[in-house]
Amino acid sequence: MKVLLVLLSTVLASGLLRDAPKRNPKDPTKVVDGGALKVSEKAVNHVVGHETGGYAYFTKLYERPTDPKFSSGVTVGFGYDLKFHTTAQIRADWAGVATTSEIAAMCSVAGLDGSVYKQIRYKVRITWEEGMTVFKRTTLPRWTAKTAKAYRITAPDQLHPHLNGALWGNSFNRGTSMKGSRMLEKRQTRTAIAEKRWDDIPGYFDAQQRYWPGHAGLMRRRREEGQMAREALKYEWWQK
């Protein structure tokens, strides 16, 4: 016993455990294993809600390909943007879910602007269940991996699932580039993570509202990301 206590004291003194996650046992957050990042169930519902509008809304308006505007390409399912997927990815992701002809139609607009959505409008129909299957199977792990790389997060539980989820959702909507004036807050967030300035991060999400003046949906999306980052601060998942 004395030997174990001495070893533990040595480890603590060396600082090896200083930055280890320290989750509050009373933390009620429901966690989804997203691969590179563990995200909260709330974050998943947040992204799905904004991408689909919910089951009834999705069934009415989004079973067919759409053009979300801005810099998006033709989009199907749960925010699956064909502009940012290769034909090989599209075939692999939708294999066993969409029909051969639907996959071919999606591949025909890969990399193109969303304005061409009418070319495949009535050649593709993705149900809620099909969209959810591809979202969980491929979209979630692919984007958590991109997010972890962009923000230099080295472990799935390095950050609280709410914060992981906010970062992932923001990346899914805005991409992971850190270049340019419109990505200022993303760079600031990456630095804050490296410097463990957790209290600063929610404000960086809020500040991104300025890029879409008058667009209520995107402004609300940024506010909700900021709120999730604030909720993460309620729990002692890091050692102070």
PDB file of N, CA, C and O in Angstrom, residues 104-143:
ATOM      1  N   ALA A 104     -26.345   7.036 -58.892  1.00  0.00           N
ATOM      2  CA  ALA A 104     -25.791   7.566 -60.142  1.00  0.00           C
ATOM      3  C   ALA A 104     -26.181   9.021 -60.338  1.00  0.00           C
ATOM      4  O   ALA A 104     -25.369   9.855 -60.769  1.00  0.00           O
ATOM      5  N   ALA A 105     -27.433   9.351 -60.006  1.00  0.00           N
ATOM      6  CA  ALA A 105     -27.905  10.730 -60.134  1.00  0.00           C
ATOM      7  C   ALA A 105     -27.141  11.644 -59.183  1.00  0.00           C
ATOM      8  O   ALA A 105     -26.729  12.750 -59.562  1.00  0.00           O
ATOM      9  N   MET A 106     -26.922  11.190 -57.946  1.00  0.00           N
ATOM     10  CA  MET A 106     -26.171  11.998 -56.980  1.00  0.00           C
ATOM     11  C   MET A 106     -24.740  12.215 -57.450  1.00  0.00           C
ATOM     12  O   MET A 106     -24.192  13.312 -57.331  1.00  0.00           O
ATOM     13  N   CYS A 107     -24.136  11.188 -57.991  1.00  0.00           N
ATOM     14  CA  CYS A 107     -22.760  11.301 -58.483  1.00  0.00           C
ATOM     15  C   CYS A 107     -22.656  12.294 -59.646  1.00  0.00           C
ATOM     16  O   CYS A 107     -21.628  12.951 -59.818  1.00  0.00           O
ATOM     17  N   SER A 108     -23.728  12.428 -60.406  1.00  0.00           N
ATOM     18  CA  SER A 108     -23.698  13.308 -61.580  1.00  0.00           C
ATOM     19  C   SER A 108     -23.581  14.782 -61.211  1.00  0.00           C
ATOM     20  O   SER A 108     -23.191  15.608 -62.046  1.00  0.00           O
ATOM     21  N   VAL A 109     -23.896  15.147 -59.953  1.00  0.00           N
ATOM     22  CA  VAL A 109     -23.789  16.548 -59.536  1.00  0.00           C
ATOM     23  C   VAL A 109     -22.736  16.728 -58.444  1.00  0.00           C
ATOM     24  O   VAL A 109     -22.674  17.773 -57.794  1.00  0.00           O
ATOM     25  N   ALA A 110     -21.921  15.720 -58.226  1.00  0.00           N
ATOM     26  CA  ALA A 110     -20.856  15.813 -57.222  1.00  0.00           C
ATOM     27  C   ALA A 110     -19.919  16.965 -57.570  1.00  0.00           C
ATOM     28  O   ALA A 110     -19.494  17.117 -58.724  1.00  0.00           O
ATOM     29  N   GLY A 111     -19.627  17.804 -56.586  1.00  0.00           N
ATOM     30  CA  GLY A 111     -18.712  18.920 -56.794  1.00  0.00           C
ATOM     31  C   GLY A 111     -19.330  20.149 -57.419  1.00  0.00           C
ATOM     32  O   GLY A 111     -18.656  21.178 -57.567  1.00  0.00           O
ATOM     33  N   LEU A 112     -20.609  20.092 -57.766  1.00  0.00           N
ATOM     34  CA  LEU A 112     -21.260  21.209 -58.441  1.00  0.00           C
ATOM     35  C   LEU A 112     -22.036  22.091 -57.471  1.00  0.00           C
ATOM     36  O   LEU A 112     -22.368  21.699 -56.363  1.00  0.00           O
ATOM     37  N   ASP A 113     -22.324  23.296 -57.937  1.00  0.00           N
ATOM     38  CA  ASP A 113     -23.102  24.252 -57.140  1.00  0.00           C
ATOM     39  C   ASP A 113     -24.537  23.761 -56.979  1.00  0.00           C
ATOM     40  O   ASP A 113     -25.066  23.040 -57.843  1.00  0.00           O
ATOM     41  N   GLY A 114     -25.167  24.171 -55.896  1.00  0.00           N
ATOM     42  CA  GLY A 114     -26.518  23.726 -55.594  1.00  0.00           C
ATOM     43  C   GLY A 114     -27.576  24.131 -56.597  1.00  0.00           C
ATOM     44  O   GLY A 114     -28.657  23.544 -56.636  1.00  0.00           O
ATOM     45  N   SER A 115     -27.283  25.109 -57.424  1.00  0.00           N
ATOM     46  CA  SER A 115     -28.270  25.605 -58.382  1.00  0.00           C
ATOM     47  C   SER A 115     -28.676  24.561 -59.417  1.00  0.00           C
ATOM     48  O   SER A 115     -29.687  24.725 -60.103  1.00  0.00           O
ATOM     49  N   VAL A 116     -27.907  23.479 -59.522  1.00  0.00           N
ATOM     50  CA  VAL A 116     -28.228  22.449 -60.517  1.00  0.00           C
ATOM     51  C   VAL A 116     -29.126  21.356 -59.930  1.00  0.00           C
ATOM     52  O   VAL A 116     -29.320  20.312 -60.553  1.00  0.00           O
ATOM     53  N   TYR A 117     -29.681  21.597 -58.756  1.00  0.00           N
ATOM     54  CA  TYR A 117     -30.454  20.556 -58.080  1.00  0.00           C
ATOM     55  C   TYR A 117     -31.623  20.038 -58.904  1.00  0.00           C
ATOM     56  O   TYR A 117     -32.041  18.874 -58.772  1.00  0.00           O
ATOM     57  N   LYS A 118     -32.175  20.856 -59.794  1.00  0.00           N
ATOM     58  CA  LYS A 118     -33.328  20.444 -60.592  1.00  0.00           C
ATOM     59  C   LYS A 118     -32.986  19.298 -61.536  1.00  0.00           C
ATOM     60  O   LYS A 118     -33.877  18.562 -61.973  1.00  0.00           O
ATOM     61  N   GLN A 119     -31.700  19.150 -61.845  1.00  0.00           N
ATOM     62  CA  GLN A 119     -31.273  18.078 -62.744  1.00  0.00           C
ATOM     63  C   GLN A 119     -31.578  16.696 -62.170  1.00  0.00           C
ATOM     64  O   GLN A 119     -31.787  15.739 -62.914  1.00  0.00           O
ATOM     65  N   ILE A 120     -31.575  16.603 -60.843  1.00  0.00           N
ATOM     66  CA  ILE A 120     -31.822  15.298 -60.222  1.00  0.00           C
ATOM     67  C   ILE A 120     -33.011  15.342 -59.259  1.00  0.00           C
ATOM     68  O   ILE A 120     -33.241  14.399 -58.519  1.00  0.00           O
ATOM     69  N   ARG A 121     -33.743  16.430 -59.295  1.00  0.00           N
ATOM     70  CA  ARG A 121     -34.845  16.647 -58.342  1.00  0.00           C
ATOM     71  C   ARG A 121     -35.781  15.453 -58.234  1.00  0.00           C
ATOM     72  O   ARG A 121     -36.165  15.038 -57.142  1.00  0.00           O
ATOM     73  N   TYR A 122     -36.167  14.881 -59.359  1.00  0.00           N
ATOM     74  CA  TYR A 122     -37.128  13.788 -59.336  1.00  0.00           C
ATOM     75  C   TYR A 122     -36.498  12.432 -59.656  1.00  0.00           C
ATOM     76  O   TYR A 122     -37.203  11.472 -59.969  1.00  0.00           O
ATOM     77  N   LYS A 123     -35.177  12.403 -59.527  1.00  0.00           N
ATOM     78  CA  LYS A 123     -34.461  11.135 -59.719  1.00  0.00           C
ATOM     79  C   LYS A 123     -34.019  10.527 -58.390  1.00  0.00           C
ATOM     80  O   LYS A 123     -33.578   9.383 -58.342  1.00  0.00           O
ATOM     81  N   VAL A 124     -34.130  11.334 -57.307  1.00  0.00           N
ATOM     82  CA  VAL A 124     -33.676  10.893 -55.991  1.00  0.00           C
ATOM     83  C   VAL A 124     -34.747  11.191 -54.941  1.00  0.00           C
ATOM     84  O   VAL A 124     -35.293  12.295 -54.902  1.00  0.00           O
ATOM     85  N   ARG A 125     -35.031  10.211 -54.097  1.00  0.00           N
ATOM     86  CA  ARG A 125     -35.952  10.412 -52.967  1.00  0.00           C
ATOM     87  C   ARG A 125     -35.366   9.681 -51.766  1.00  0.00           C
ATOM     88  O   ARG A 125     -35.230   8.455 -51.770  1.00  0.00           O
ATOM     89  N   ILE A 126     -35.004  10.442 -50.741  1.00  0.00           N
ATOM     90  CA  ILE A 126     -34.401   9.888 -49.534  1.00  0.00           C
ATOM     91  C   ILE A 126     -35.376  10.031 -48.373  1.00  0.00           C
ATOM     92  O   ILE A 126     -35.775  11.139 -48.016  1.00  0.00           O
ATOM     93  N   THR A 127     -35.766   8.917 -47.764  1.00  0.00           N
ATOM     94  CA  THR A 127     -36.689   8.960 -46.628  1.00  0.00           C
ATOM     95  C   THR A 127     -35.937   9.363 -45.361  1.00  0.00           C
ATOM     96  O   THR A 127     -34.707   9.360 -45.313  1.00  0.00           O
ATOM     97  N   TRP A 128     -36.685   9.679 -44.315  1.00  0.00           N
ATOM     98  CA  TRP A 128     -36.097  10.038 -43.014  1.00  0.00           C
ATOM     99  C   TRP A 128     -35.206   8.911 -42.504  1.00  0.00           C
ATOM    100  O   TRP A 128     -34.094   9.146 -42.042  1.00  0.00           O
ATOM    101  N   GLU A 129     -35.699   7.686 -42.580  1.00  0.00           N
ATOM    102  CA  GLU A 129     -34.943   6.537 -42.088  1.00  0.00           C
ATOM    103  C   GLU A 129     -33.651   6.348 -42.869  1.00  0.00           C
ATOM    104  O   GLU A 129     -32.597   6.040 -42.285  1.00  0.00           O
ATOM    105  N   GLU A 130     -33.694   6.541 -44.173  1.00  0.00           N
ATOM    106  CA  GLU A 130     -32.493   6.405 -45.000  1.00  0.00           C
ATOM    107  C   GLU A 130     -31.493   7.511 -44.684  1.00  0.00           C
ATOM    108  O   GLU A 130     -30.286   7.272 -44.593  1.00  0.00           O
ATOM    109  N   GLY A 131     -32.019   8.710 -44.516  1.00  0.00           N
ATOM    110  CA  GLY A 131     -31.150   9.831 -44.174  1.00  0.00           C
ATOM    111  C   GLY A 131     -30.469   9.624 -42.839  1.00  0.00           C
ATOM    112  O   GLY A 131     -29.269   9.894 -42.682  1.00  0.00           O
ATOM    113  N   MET A 132     -31.200   9.128 -41.846  1.00  0.00           N
ATOM    114  CA  MET A 132     -30.644   8.883 -40.522  1.00  0.00           C
ATOM    115  C   MET A 132     -29.578   7.793 -40.569  1.00  0.00           C
ATOM    116  O   MET A 132     -28.542   7.889 -39.896  1.00  0.00           O
ATOM    117  N   THR A 133     -29.808   6.764 -41.360  1.00  0.00           N
ATOM    118  CA  THR A 133     -28.839   5.671 -41.486  1.00  0.00           C
ATOM    119  C   THR A 133     -27.499   6.181 -41.974  1.00  0.00           C
ATOM    120  O   THR A 133     -26.443   5.883 -41.387  1.00  0.00           O
ATOM    121  N   VAL A 134     -27.504   6.959 -43.046  1.00  0.00           N
ATOM    122  CA  VAL A 134     -26.254   7.475 -43.606  1.00  0.00           C
ATOM    123  C   VAL A 134     -25.626   8.510 -42.677  1.00  0.00           C
ATOM    124  O   VAL A 134     -24.400   8.556 -42.530  1.00  0.00           O
ATOM    125  N   PHE A 135     -26.464   9.294 -42.015  1.00  0.00           N
ATOM    126  CA  PHE A 135     -25.950  10.313 -41.102  1.00  0.00           C
ATOM    127  C   PHE A 135     -25.141   9.679 -39.977  1.00  0.00           C
ATOM    128  O   PHE A 135     -24.018  10.098 -39.685  1.00  0.00           O
ATOM    129  N   LYS A 136     -25.701   8.662 -39.341  1.00  0.00           N
ATOM    130  CA  LYS A 136     -25.024   8.022 -38.222  1.00  0.00           C
ATOM    131  C   LYS A 136     -23.856   7.150 -38.675  1.00  0.00           C
ATOM    132  O   LYS A 136     -22.822   7.073 -38.004  1.00  0.00           O
ATOM    133  N   ARG A 137     -24.008   6.515 -39.823  1.00  0.00           N
ATOM    134  CA  ARG A 137     -22.995   5.565 -40.284  1.00  0.00           C
ATOM    135  C   ARG A 137     -21.763   6.242 -40.861  1.00  0.00           C
ATOM    136  O   ARG A 137     -20.639   5.764 -40.666  1.00  0.00           O
ATOM    137  N   THR A 138     -21.966   7.342 -41.557  1.00  0.00           N
ATOM    138  CA  THR A 138     -20.832   7.961 -42.254  1.00  0.00           C
ATOM    139  C   THR A 138     -20.620   9.444 -41.961  1.00  0.00           C
ATOM    140  O   THR A 138     -19.497   9.880 -41.752  1.00  0.00           O
ATOM    141  N   THR A 139     -21.711  10.216 -41.945  1.00  0.00           N
ATOM    142  CA  THR A 139     -21.568  11.664 -41.803  1.00  0.00           C
ATOM    143  C   THR A 139     -21.011  12.054 -40.442  1.00  0.00           C
ATOM    144  O   THR A 139     -20.085  12.871 -40.343  1.00  0.00           O
ATOM    145  N   LEU A 140     -21.565  11.489 -39.384  1.00  0.00           N
ATOM    146  CA  LEU A 140     -21.113  11.822 -38.032  1.00  0.00           C
ATOM    147  C   LEU A 140     -19.636  11.495 -37.816  1.00  0.00           C
ATOM    148  O   LEU A 140     -18.856  12.388 -37.459  1.00  0.00           O
ATOM    149  N   PRO A 141     -19.183  10.270 -38.034  1.00  0.00           N
ATOM    150  CA  PRO A 141     -17.761   9.982 -37.807  1.00  0.00           C
ATOM    151  C   PRO A 141     -16.823  10.727 -38.746  1.00  0.00           C
ATOM    152  O   PRO A 141     -15.707  11.086 -38.355  1.00  0.00           O
ATOM    153  N   ARG A 142     -17.265  10.966 -39.982  1.00  0.00           N
ATOM    154  CA  ARG A 142     -16.398  11.687 -40.921  1.00  0.00           C
ATOM    155  C   ARG A 142     -16.158  13.114 -40.448  1.00  0.00           C
ATOM    156  O   ARG A 142     -15.032  13.620 -40.499  1.00  0.00           O
ATOM    157  N   TRP A 143     -17.220  13.760 -39.951  1.00  0.00           N
ATOM    158  CA  TRP A 143     -17.080  15.155 -39.550  1.00  0.00           C
ATOM    159  C   TRP A 143     -16.492  15.326 -38.155  1.00  0.00           C
ATOM    160  O   TRP A 143     -15.882  16.347 -37.860  1.00  0.00           O
TER     161      TRP A 143
END
